Short mmCIF file of C-alpha atoms in Angstrom, two decimals:
data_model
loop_
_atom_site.label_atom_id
_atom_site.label_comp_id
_atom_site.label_asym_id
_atom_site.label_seq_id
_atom_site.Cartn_x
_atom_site.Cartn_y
_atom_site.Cartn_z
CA UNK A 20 -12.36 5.75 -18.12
CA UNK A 21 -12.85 6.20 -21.85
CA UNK A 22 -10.84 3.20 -24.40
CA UNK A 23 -11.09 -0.53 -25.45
CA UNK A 24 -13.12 -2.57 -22.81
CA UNK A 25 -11.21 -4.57 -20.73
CA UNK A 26 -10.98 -8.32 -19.76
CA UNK A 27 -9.03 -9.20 -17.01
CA UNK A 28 -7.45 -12.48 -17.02
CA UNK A 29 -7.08 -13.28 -13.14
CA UNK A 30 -9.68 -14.73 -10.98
CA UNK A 31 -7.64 -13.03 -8.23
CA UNK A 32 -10.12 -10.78 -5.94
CA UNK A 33 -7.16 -8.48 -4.83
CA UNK A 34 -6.14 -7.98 -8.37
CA UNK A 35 -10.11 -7.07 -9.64
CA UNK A 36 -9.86 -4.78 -6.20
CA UNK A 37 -6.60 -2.95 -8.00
CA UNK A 38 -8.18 -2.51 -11.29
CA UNK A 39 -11.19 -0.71 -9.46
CA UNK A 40 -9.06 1.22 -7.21
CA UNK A 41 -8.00 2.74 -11.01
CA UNK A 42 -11.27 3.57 -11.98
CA UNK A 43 -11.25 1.14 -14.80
CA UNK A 44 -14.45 -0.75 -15.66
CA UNK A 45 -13.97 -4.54 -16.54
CA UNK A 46 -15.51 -7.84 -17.00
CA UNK A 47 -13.53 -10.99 -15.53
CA UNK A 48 -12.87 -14.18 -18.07
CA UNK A 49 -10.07 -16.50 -16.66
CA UNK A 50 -8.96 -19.84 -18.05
CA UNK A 51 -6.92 -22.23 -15.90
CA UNK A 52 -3.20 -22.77 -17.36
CA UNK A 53 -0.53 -25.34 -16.51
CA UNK A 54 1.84 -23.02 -14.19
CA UNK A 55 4.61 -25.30 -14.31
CA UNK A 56 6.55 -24.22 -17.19
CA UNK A 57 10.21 -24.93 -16.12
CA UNK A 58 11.40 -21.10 -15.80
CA UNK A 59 13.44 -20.76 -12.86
CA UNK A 60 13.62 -17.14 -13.58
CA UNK A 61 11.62 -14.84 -11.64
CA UNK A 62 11.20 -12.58 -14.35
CA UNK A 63 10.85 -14.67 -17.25
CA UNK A 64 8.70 -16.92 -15.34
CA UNK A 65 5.92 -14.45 -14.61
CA UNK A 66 5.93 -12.48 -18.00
CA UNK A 67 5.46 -15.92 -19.59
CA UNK A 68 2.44 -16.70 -17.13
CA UNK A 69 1.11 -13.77 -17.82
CA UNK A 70 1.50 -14.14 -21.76
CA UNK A 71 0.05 -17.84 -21.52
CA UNK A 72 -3.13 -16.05 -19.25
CA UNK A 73 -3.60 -13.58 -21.44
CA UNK A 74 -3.24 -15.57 -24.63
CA UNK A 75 -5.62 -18.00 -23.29
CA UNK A 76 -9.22 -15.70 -23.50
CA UNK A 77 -7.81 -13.21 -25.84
CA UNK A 78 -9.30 -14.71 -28.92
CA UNK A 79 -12.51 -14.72 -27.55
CA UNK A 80 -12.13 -11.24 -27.34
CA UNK A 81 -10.51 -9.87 -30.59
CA UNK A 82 -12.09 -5.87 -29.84
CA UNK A 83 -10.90 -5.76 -26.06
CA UNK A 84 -8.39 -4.87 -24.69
CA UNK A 85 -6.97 -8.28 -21.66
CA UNK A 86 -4.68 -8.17 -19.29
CA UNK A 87 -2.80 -11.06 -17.70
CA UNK A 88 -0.91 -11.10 -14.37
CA UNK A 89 1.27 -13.39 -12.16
CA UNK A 90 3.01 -12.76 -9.02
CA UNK A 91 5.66 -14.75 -6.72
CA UNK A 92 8.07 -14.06 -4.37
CA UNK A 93 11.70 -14.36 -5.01
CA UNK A 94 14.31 -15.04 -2.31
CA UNK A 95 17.87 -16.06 -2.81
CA UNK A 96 16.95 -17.53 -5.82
CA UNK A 97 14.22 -19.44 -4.65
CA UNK A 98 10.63 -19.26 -5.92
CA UNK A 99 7.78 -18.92 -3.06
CA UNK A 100 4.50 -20.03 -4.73
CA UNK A 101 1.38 -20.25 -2.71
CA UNK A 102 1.87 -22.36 1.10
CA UNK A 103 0.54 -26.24 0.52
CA UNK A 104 -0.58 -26.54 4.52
CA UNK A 105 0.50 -24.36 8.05
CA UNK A 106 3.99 -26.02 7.97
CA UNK A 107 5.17 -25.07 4.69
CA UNK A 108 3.88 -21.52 5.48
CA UNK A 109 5.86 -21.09 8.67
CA UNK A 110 8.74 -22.21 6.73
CA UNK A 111 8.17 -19.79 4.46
CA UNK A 112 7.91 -17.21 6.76
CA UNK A 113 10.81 -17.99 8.73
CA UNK A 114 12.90 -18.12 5.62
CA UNK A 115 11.54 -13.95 4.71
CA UNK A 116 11.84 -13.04 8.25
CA UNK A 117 14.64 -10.09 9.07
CA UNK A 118 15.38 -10.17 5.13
CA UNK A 119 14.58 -8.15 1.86
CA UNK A 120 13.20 -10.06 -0.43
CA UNK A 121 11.34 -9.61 -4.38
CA UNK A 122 8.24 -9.83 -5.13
CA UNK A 123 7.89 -10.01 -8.74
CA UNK A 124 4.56 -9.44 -10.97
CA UNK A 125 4.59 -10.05 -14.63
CA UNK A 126 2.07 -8.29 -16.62
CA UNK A 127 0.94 -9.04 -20.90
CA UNK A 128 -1.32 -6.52 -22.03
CA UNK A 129 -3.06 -7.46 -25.16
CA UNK A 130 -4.19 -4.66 -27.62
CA UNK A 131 -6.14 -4.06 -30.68
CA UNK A 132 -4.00 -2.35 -33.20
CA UNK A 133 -4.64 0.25 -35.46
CA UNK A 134 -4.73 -1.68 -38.10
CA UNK A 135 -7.23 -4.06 -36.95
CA UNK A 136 -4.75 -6.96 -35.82
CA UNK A 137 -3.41 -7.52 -32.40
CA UNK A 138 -0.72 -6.66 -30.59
CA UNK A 139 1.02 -7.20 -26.83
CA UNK A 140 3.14 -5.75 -24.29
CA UNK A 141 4.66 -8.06 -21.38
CA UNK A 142 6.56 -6.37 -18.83
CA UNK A 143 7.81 -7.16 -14.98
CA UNK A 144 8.25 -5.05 -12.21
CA UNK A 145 9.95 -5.88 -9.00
CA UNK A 146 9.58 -4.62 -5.46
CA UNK A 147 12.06 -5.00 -2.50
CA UNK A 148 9.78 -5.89 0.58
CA UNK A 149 11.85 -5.96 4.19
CA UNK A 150 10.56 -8.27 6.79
CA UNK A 151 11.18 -7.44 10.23
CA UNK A 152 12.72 -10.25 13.02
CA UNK A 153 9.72 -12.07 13.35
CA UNK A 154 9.06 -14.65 16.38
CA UNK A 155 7.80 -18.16 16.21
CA UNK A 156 5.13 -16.68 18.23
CA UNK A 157 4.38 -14.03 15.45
CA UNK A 158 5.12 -16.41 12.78
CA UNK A 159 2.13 -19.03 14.51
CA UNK A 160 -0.18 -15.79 15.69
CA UNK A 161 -0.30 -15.09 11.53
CA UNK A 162 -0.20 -18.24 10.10
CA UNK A 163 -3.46 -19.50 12.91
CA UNK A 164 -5.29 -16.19 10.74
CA UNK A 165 -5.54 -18.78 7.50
CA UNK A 166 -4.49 -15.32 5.74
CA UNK A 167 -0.97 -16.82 4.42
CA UNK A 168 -2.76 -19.73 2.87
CA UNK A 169 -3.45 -18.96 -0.71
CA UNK A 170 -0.74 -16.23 -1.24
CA UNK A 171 2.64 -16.61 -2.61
CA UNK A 172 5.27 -16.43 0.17
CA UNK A 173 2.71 -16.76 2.52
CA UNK A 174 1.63 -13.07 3.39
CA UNK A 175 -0.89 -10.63 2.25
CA UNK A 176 0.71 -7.27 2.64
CA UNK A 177 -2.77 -5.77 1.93
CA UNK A 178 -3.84 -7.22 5.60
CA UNK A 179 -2.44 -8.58 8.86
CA UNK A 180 0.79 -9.33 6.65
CA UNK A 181 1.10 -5.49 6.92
CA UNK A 182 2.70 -6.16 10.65
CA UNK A 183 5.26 -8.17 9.25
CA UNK A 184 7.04 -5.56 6.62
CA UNK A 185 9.47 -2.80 7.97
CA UNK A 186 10.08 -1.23 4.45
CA UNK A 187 9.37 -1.27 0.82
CA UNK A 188 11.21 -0.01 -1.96
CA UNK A 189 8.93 0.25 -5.22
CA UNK A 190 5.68 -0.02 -6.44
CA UNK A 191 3.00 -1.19 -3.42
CA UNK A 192 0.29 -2.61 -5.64
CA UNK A 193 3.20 -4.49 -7.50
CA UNK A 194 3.18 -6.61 -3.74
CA UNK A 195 -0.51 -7.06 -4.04
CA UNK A 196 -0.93 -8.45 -7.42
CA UNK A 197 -0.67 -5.98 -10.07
CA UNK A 198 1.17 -2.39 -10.51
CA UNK A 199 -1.58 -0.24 -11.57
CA UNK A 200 0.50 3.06 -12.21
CA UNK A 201 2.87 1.56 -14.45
CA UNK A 202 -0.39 -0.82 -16.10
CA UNK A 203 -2.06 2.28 -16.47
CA UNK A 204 0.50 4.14 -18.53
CA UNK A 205 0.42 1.20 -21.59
CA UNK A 206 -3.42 1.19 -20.95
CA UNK A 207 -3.57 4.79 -21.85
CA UNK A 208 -1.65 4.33 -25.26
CA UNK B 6 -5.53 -9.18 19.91
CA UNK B 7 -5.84 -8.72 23.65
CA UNK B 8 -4.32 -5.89 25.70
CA UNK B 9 -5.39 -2.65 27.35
CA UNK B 10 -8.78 -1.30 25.20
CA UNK B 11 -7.57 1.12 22.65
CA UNK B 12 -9.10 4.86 22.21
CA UNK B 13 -8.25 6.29 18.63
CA UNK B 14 -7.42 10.20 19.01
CA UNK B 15 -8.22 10.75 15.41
CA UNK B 16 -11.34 11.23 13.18
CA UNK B 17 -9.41 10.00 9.81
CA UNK B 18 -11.64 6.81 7.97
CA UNK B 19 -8.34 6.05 6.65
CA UNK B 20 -6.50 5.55 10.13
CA UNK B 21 -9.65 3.80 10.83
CA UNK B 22 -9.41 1.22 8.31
CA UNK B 23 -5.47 0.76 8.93
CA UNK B 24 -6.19 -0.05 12.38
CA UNK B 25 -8.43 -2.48 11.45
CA UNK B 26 -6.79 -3.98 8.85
CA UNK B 27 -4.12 -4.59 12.10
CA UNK B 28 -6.48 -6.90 13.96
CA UNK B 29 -7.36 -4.48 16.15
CA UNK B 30 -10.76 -3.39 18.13
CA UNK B 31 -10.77 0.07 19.10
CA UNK B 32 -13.32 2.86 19.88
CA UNK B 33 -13.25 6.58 18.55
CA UNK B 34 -12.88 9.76 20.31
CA UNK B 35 -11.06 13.08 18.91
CA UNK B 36 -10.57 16.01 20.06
CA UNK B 37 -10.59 19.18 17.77
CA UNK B 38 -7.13 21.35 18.45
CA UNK B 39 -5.24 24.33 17.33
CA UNK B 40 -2.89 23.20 14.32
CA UNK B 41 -0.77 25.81 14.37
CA UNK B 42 1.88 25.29 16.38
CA UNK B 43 4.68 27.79 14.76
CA UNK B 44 6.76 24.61 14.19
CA UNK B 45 8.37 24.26 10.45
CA UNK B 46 10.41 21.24 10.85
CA UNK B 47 8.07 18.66 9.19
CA UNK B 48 9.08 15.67 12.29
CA UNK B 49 9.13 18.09 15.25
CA UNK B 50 5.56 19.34 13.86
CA UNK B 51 3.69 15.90 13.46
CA UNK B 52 5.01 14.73 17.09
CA UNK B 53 4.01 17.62 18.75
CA UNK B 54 0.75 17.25 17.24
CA UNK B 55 0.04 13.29 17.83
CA UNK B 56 1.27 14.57 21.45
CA UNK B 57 -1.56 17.23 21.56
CA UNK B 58 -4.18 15.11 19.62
CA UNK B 59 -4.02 12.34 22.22
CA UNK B 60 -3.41 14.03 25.26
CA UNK B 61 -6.54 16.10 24.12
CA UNK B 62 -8.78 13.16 25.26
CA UNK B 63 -6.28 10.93 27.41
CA UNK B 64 -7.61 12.44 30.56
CA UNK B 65 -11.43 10.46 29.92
CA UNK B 66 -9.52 7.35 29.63
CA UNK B 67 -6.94 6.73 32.37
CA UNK B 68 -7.72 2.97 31.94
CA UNK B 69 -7.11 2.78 28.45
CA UNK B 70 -4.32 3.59 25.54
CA UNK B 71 -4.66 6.44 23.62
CA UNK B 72 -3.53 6.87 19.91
CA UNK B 73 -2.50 10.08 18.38
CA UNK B 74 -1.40 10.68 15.10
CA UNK B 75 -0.83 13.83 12.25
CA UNK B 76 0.56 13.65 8.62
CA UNK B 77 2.40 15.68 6.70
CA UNK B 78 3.69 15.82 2.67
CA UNK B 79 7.20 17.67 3.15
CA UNK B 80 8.99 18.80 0.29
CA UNK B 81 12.17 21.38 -0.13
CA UNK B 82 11.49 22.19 3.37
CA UNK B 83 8.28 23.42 2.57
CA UNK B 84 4.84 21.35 4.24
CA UNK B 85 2.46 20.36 2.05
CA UNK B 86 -0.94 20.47 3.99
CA UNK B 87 -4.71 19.88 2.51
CA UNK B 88 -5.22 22.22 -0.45
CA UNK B 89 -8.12 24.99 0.43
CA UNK B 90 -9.58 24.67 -3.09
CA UNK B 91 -9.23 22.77 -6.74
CA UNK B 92 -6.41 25.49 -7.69
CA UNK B 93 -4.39 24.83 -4.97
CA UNK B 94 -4.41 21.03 -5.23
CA UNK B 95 -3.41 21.54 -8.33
CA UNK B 96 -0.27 23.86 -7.90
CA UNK B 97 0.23 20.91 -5.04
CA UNK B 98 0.25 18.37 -7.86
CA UNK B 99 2.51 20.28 -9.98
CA UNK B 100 5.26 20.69 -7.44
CA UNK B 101 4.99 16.77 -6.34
CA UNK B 102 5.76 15.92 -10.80
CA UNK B 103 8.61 14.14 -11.22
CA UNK B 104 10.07 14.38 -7.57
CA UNK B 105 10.63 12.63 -4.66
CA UNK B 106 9.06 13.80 -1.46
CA UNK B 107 8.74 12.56 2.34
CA UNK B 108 5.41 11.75 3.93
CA UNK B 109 6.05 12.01 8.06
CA UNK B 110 3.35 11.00 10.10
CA UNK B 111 4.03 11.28 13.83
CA UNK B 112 2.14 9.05 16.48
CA UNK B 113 2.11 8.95 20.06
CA UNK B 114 0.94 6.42 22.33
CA UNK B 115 -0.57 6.75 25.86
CA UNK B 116 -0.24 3.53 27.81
CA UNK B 117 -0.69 2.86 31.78
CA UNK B 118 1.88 1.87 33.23
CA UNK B 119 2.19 -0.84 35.46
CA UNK B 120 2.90 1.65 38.77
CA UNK B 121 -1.23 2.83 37.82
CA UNK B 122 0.15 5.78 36.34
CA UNK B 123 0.90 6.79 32.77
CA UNK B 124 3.32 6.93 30.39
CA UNK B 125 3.80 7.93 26.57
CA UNK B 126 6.18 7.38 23.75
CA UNK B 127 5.94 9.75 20.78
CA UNK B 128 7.71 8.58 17.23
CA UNK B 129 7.41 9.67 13.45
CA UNK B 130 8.33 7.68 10.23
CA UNK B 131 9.06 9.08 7.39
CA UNK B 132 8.14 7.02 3.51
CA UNK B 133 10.13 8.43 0.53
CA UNK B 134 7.24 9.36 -2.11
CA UNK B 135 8.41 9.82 -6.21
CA UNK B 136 5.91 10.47 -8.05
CA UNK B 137 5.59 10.49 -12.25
CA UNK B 138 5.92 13.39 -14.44
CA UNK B 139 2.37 14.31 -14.63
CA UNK B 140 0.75 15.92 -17.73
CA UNK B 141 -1.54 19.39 -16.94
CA UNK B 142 -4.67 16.96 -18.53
CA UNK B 143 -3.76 14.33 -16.02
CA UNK B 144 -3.45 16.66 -13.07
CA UNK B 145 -7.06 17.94 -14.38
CA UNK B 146 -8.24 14.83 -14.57
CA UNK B 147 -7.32 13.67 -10.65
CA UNK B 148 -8.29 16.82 -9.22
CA UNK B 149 -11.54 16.81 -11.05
CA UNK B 150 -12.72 13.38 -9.34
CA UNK B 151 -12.49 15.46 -5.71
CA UNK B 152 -10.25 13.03 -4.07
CA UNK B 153 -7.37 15.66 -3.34
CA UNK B 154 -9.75 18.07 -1.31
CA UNK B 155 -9.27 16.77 2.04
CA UNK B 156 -5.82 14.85 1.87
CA UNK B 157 -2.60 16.22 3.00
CA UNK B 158 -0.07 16.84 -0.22
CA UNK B 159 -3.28 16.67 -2.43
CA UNK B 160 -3.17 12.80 -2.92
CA UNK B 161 -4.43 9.42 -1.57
CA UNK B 162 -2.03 7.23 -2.33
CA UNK B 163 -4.93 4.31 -1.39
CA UNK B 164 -7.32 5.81 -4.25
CA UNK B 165 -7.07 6.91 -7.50
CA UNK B 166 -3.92 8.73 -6.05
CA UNK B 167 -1.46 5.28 -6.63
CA UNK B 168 -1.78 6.26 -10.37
CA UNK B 169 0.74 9.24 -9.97
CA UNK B 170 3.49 7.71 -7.35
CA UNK B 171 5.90 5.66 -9.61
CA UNK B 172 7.80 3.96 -5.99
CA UNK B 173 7.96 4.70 -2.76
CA UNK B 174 10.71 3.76 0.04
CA UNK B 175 9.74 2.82 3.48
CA UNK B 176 6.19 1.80 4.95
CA UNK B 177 2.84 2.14 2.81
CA UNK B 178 0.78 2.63 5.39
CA UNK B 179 2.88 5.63 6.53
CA UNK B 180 1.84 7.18 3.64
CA UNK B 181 -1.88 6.59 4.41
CA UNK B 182 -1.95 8.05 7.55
CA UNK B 183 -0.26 5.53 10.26
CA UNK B 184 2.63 3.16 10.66
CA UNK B 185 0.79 0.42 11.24
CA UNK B 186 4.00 -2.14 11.43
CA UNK B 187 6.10 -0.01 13.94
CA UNK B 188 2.99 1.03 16.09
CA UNK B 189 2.04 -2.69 16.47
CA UNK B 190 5.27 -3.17 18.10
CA UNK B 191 5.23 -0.43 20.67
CA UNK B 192 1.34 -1.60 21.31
CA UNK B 193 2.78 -5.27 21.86
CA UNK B 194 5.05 -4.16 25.29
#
């Protein structure tokens, strides 16, 4: 793909795995930020990680183009973050099982202007993802896989979490980490 | 995952990986047969075929269960299968802008049953597919990297494909080539 080079702002592998699945060439350059910012919106929460990510390698990069992401998992209100041990995973999982619930991804793109300044565009997008009736037994069976442990709400629909979803309703790649279709319409500008 | 040893009825990499990507440990054995079965109703079609696919090689394994599986891209009643060259993939592409069509894929399992004879249960799932408004350059542009050749509808949704489809509603893998969620379940009994 022809345009600014790209830095992605994630250390996530599944989100590097997206970007390729584009056909987009990239270097990865990601700072640790202080998540805890006190939004208890969904929405508002992840476009301002994803501003704060973005923000936080773009100057070292004033000719490239860097995109930030962050995902969680919304339910009744609630925000799922990543499991801290088994327990709190089968919790989670019990509380998503036989249920729709949102997983949201909030995305800042930062751009060189024509001008020779900089400019951004945050957006969210937000998928319905239906659990089916799961079992303690299932519930143990996944969680005994180590899988659930460093994903927010506790599954990876990219593998064995797959078993675990009767339905979606939006973009899939939103659910892994980062919607490329939509990403790839601003990156085209 | 324990249970009766599995026998895939289907050459497809991508049904390869999905089964996989399910835990499971299977060998590979297809059969080639007739396609043309005079059937227009998208569902009717792709269960008659996962019938024929499996019970194409069922007979070599009496032990074992037997998976058989066909996809289709349906669309104003018409069936969208692989495109014979570049021009028809893109006509393909052209009809799918802007719309909303059904991927069905059909599956049947053979199992032994617990008498020492056998059994089978046939199914199909169908994953609403709506897809951008796509520009005649980026039609070009997909067809040109070769991916639509061999894929029913003229898309892989798991490649460079996800760039057209704006949401889908149902199962992801569906779209791929199997239900991986709702076949588990029958393979559980």
């Amino acid at each position: 793909m022809s345009g600014t080079p790209i830095v992605l702002a994630s250390n996530s592998p599944r989100r590097r795995e997206i970007l390729t699945q584009g056909g987009y060439e990239f270097t990865v350059d990601a700072a640790d930020v202080d998540e805890n910012l006190g939004i208890i919106d969904p929405a508002k929460l992840v476009e301002a990680l994803s501003l704060k990510k973005a923000m936080a390698v773009a100057d070292k990069y004033p000719d490239k183009t860097v995109i930030g992401a962050d995902t969680v998992v919304a339910i009744d209100g609630d925000i799922l973050g990543k499991p801290i041990d088994e327990s709190d995973a089968q919790n989670m999982l019990r509380e998503l099982s036989g249920r729709t619930h949102q997983v949201v991804t909030g995305v800042t793109v930062v751009l060189p202007t024509v001008d020779g300044g900089r400019g951004h565009e945050t957006f969210h997008e937000i998928t319905d993802v239906t659990f089916y009736e799961l079992s303690d037994e299932e519930i143990d069976t996944y969680v005994s896989t180590g899988e659930p442990l460093d994903k927010a709400g506790a599954y990876g629909i990219q593998g064995r979490g797959a078993l675990l979803v009767e339905r979606i309703s939006g973009d899939y790649l939103n659910v892994v980490g980062l919607p490329l279709a939509r990403l790839s319409r601003i990156l085209k500008k």
